[in-house]
mmCIF file of C-alpha atoms in Angstrom:
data_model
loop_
_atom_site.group_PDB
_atom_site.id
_atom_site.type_symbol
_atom_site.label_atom_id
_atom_site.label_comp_id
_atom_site.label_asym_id
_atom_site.label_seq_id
_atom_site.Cartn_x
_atom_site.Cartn_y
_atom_site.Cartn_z
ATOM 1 C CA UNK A 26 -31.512 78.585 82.860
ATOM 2 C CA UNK A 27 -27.864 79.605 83.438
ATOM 3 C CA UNK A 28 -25.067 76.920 83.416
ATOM 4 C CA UNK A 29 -24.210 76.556 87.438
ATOM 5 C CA UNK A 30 -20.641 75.405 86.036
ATOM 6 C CA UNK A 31 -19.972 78.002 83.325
ATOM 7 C CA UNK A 32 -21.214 80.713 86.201
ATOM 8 C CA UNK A 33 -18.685 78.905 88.325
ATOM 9 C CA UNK A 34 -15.583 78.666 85.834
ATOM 10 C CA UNK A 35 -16.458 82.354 85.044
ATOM 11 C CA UNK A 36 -15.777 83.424 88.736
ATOM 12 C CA UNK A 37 -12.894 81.125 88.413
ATOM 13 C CA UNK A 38 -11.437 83.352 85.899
ATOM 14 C CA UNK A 39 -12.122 86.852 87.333
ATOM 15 C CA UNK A 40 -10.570 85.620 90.526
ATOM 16 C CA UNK A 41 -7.767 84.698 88.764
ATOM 17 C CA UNK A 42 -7.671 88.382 86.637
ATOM 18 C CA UNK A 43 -7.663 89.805 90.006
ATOM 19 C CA UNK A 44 -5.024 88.061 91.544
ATOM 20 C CA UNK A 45 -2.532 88.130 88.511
ATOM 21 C CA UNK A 46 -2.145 91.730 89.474
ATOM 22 C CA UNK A 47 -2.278 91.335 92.943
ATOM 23 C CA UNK A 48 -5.853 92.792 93.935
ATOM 24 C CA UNK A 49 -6.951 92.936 97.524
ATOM 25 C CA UNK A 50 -10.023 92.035 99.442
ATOM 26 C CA UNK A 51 -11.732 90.164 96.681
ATOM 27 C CA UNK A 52 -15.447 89.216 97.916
ATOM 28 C CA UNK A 53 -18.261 87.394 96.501
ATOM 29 C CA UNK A 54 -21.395 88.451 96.943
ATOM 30 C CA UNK A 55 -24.417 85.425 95.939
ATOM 31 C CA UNK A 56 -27.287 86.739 95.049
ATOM 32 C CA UNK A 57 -29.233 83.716 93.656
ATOM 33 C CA UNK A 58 -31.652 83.657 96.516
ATOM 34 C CA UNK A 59 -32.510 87.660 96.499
ATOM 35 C CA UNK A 60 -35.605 88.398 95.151
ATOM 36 C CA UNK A 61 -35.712 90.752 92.477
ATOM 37 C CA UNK A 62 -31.700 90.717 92.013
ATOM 38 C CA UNK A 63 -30.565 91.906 88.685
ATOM 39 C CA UNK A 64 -27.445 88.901 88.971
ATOM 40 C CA UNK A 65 -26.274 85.918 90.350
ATOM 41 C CA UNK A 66 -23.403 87.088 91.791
ATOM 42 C CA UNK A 67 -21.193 90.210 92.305
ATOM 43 C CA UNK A 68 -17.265 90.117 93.082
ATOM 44 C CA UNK A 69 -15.293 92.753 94.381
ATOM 45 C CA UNK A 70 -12.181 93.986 95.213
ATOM 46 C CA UNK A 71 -9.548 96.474 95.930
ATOM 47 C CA UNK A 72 -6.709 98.199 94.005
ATOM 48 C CA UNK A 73 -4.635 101.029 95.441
ATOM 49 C CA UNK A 74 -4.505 103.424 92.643
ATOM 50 C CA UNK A 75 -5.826 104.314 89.812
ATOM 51 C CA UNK A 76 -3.762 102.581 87.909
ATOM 52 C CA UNK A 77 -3.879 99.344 89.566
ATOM 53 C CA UNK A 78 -7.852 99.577 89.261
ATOM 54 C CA UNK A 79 -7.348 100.040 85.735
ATOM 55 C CA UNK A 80 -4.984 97.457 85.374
ATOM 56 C CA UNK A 81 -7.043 94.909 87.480
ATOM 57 C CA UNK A 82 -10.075 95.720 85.406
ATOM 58 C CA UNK A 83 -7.607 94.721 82.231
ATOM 59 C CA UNK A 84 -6.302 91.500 83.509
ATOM 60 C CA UNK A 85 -10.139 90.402 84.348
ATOM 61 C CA UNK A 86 -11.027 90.830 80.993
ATOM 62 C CA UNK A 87 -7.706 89.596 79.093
ATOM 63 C CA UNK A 88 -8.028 86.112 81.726
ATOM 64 C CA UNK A 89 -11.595 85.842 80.895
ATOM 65 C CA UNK A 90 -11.363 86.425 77.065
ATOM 66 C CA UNK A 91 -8.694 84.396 77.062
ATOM 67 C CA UNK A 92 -10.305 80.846 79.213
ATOM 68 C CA UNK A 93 -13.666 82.037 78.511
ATOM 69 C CA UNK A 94 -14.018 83.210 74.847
ATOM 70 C CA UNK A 95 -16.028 85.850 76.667
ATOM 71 C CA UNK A 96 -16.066 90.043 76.508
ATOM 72 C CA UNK A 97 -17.905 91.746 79.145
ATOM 73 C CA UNK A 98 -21.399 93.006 77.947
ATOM 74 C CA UNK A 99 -20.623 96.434 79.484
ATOM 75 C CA UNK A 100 -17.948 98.557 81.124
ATOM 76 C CA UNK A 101 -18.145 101.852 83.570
ATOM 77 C CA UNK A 102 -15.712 103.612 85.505
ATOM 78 C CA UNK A 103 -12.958 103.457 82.909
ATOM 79 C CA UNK A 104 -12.556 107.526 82.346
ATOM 80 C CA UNK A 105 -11.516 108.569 86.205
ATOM 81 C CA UNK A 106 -10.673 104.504 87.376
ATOM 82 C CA UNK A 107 -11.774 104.994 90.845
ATOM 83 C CA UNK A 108 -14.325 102.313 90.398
ATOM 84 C CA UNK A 109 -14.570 99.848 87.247
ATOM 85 C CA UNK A 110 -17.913 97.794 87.031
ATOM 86 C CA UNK A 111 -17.463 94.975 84.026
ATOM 87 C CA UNK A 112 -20.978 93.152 83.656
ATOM 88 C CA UNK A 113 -20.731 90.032 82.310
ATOM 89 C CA UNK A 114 -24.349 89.425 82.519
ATOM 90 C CA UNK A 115 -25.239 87.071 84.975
ATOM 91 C CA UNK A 116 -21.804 88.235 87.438
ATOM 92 C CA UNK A 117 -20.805 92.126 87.879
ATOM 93 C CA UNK A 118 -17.252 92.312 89.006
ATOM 94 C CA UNK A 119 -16.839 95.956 91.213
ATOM 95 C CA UNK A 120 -12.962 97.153 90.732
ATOM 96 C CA UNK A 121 -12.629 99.838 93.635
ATOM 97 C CA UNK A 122 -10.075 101.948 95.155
ATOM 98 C CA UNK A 123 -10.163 101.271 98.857
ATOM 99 C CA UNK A 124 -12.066 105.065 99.721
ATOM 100 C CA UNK A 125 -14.374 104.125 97.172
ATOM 101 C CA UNK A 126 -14.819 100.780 98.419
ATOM 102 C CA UNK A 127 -15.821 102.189 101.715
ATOM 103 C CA UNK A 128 -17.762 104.679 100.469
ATOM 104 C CA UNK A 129 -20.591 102.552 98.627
ATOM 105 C CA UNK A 130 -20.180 99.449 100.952
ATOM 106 C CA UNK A 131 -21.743 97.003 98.113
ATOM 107 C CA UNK A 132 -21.368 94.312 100.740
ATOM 108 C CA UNK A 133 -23.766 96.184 103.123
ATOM 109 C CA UNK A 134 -26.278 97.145 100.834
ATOM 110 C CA UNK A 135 -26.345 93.631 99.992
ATOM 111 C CA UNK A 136 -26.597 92.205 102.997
ATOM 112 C CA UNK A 137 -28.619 89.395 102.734
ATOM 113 C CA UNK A 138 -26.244 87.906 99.985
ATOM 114 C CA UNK A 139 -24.393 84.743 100.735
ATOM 115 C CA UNK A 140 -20.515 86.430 101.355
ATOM 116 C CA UNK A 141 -17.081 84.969 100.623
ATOM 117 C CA UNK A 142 -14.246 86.096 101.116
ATOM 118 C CA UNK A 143 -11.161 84.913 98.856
ATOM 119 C CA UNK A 144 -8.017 84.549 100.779
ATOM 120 C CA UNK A 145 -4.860 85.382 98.865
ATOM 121 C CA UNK A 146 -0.821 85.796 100.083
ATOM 122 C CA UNK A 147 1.211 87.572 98.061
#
């Protein structure tokens, strides 16, 4: 059984490694009640380069290590930084470039997931 309030502090924190650096479109996807779903929840969002993907991707993990004592089980993405996945087990935060973003359309694919949208003004 996972901890609905860790889970819930740990989204806390990415949000808040996503906004630091001013990321865009930040969604999140629950996926408690999909069958056969490999995590609870995804969130995603937008940079507009490569190197605001890559620095996104760094303030997520930083904020997180930092209020969460926690390292992401696994990273992808970070050689080209077009799209970062960090998996922190039980939530898999998507770092895209907006073409890349539209591209895979996560949200789509995962359309029966439970979607909200984070509202931020820079």
């Amino acid at each position: 059984m996972i901890d609905t309030q860790y889970t819930k502090d740990l989204l806390d924190s990415i949000v808040e490694g996503i906004t630091n650096v001013k990321g865009e479109e930040i969604t999140i996807l629950d996926l408690r009640e999909i069958e056969n779903a490999f995590c609870q929840y995804f969130v995603i969002c937008t940079g507009n380069s490569n190197t605001q993907v890559s620095g996104i991707a760094a303030s997520i993990e930083r904020t997180v290590k930092t209020e969460m004592s926690e390292r992401p089980f696994h990273i992808e993405g970070t050689q080209n930084n077009q799209w970062i996945l960090l998996d922190y087990t039980n939530v898999i935060v998507h770092v895209f470039q907006k073409e890349f973003r539209e591209y895979y359309d996560i949200e789509s694919l995962w359309g029966d997931a439970i979607e909200t949208r984070i509202e931020m003004e820079y």
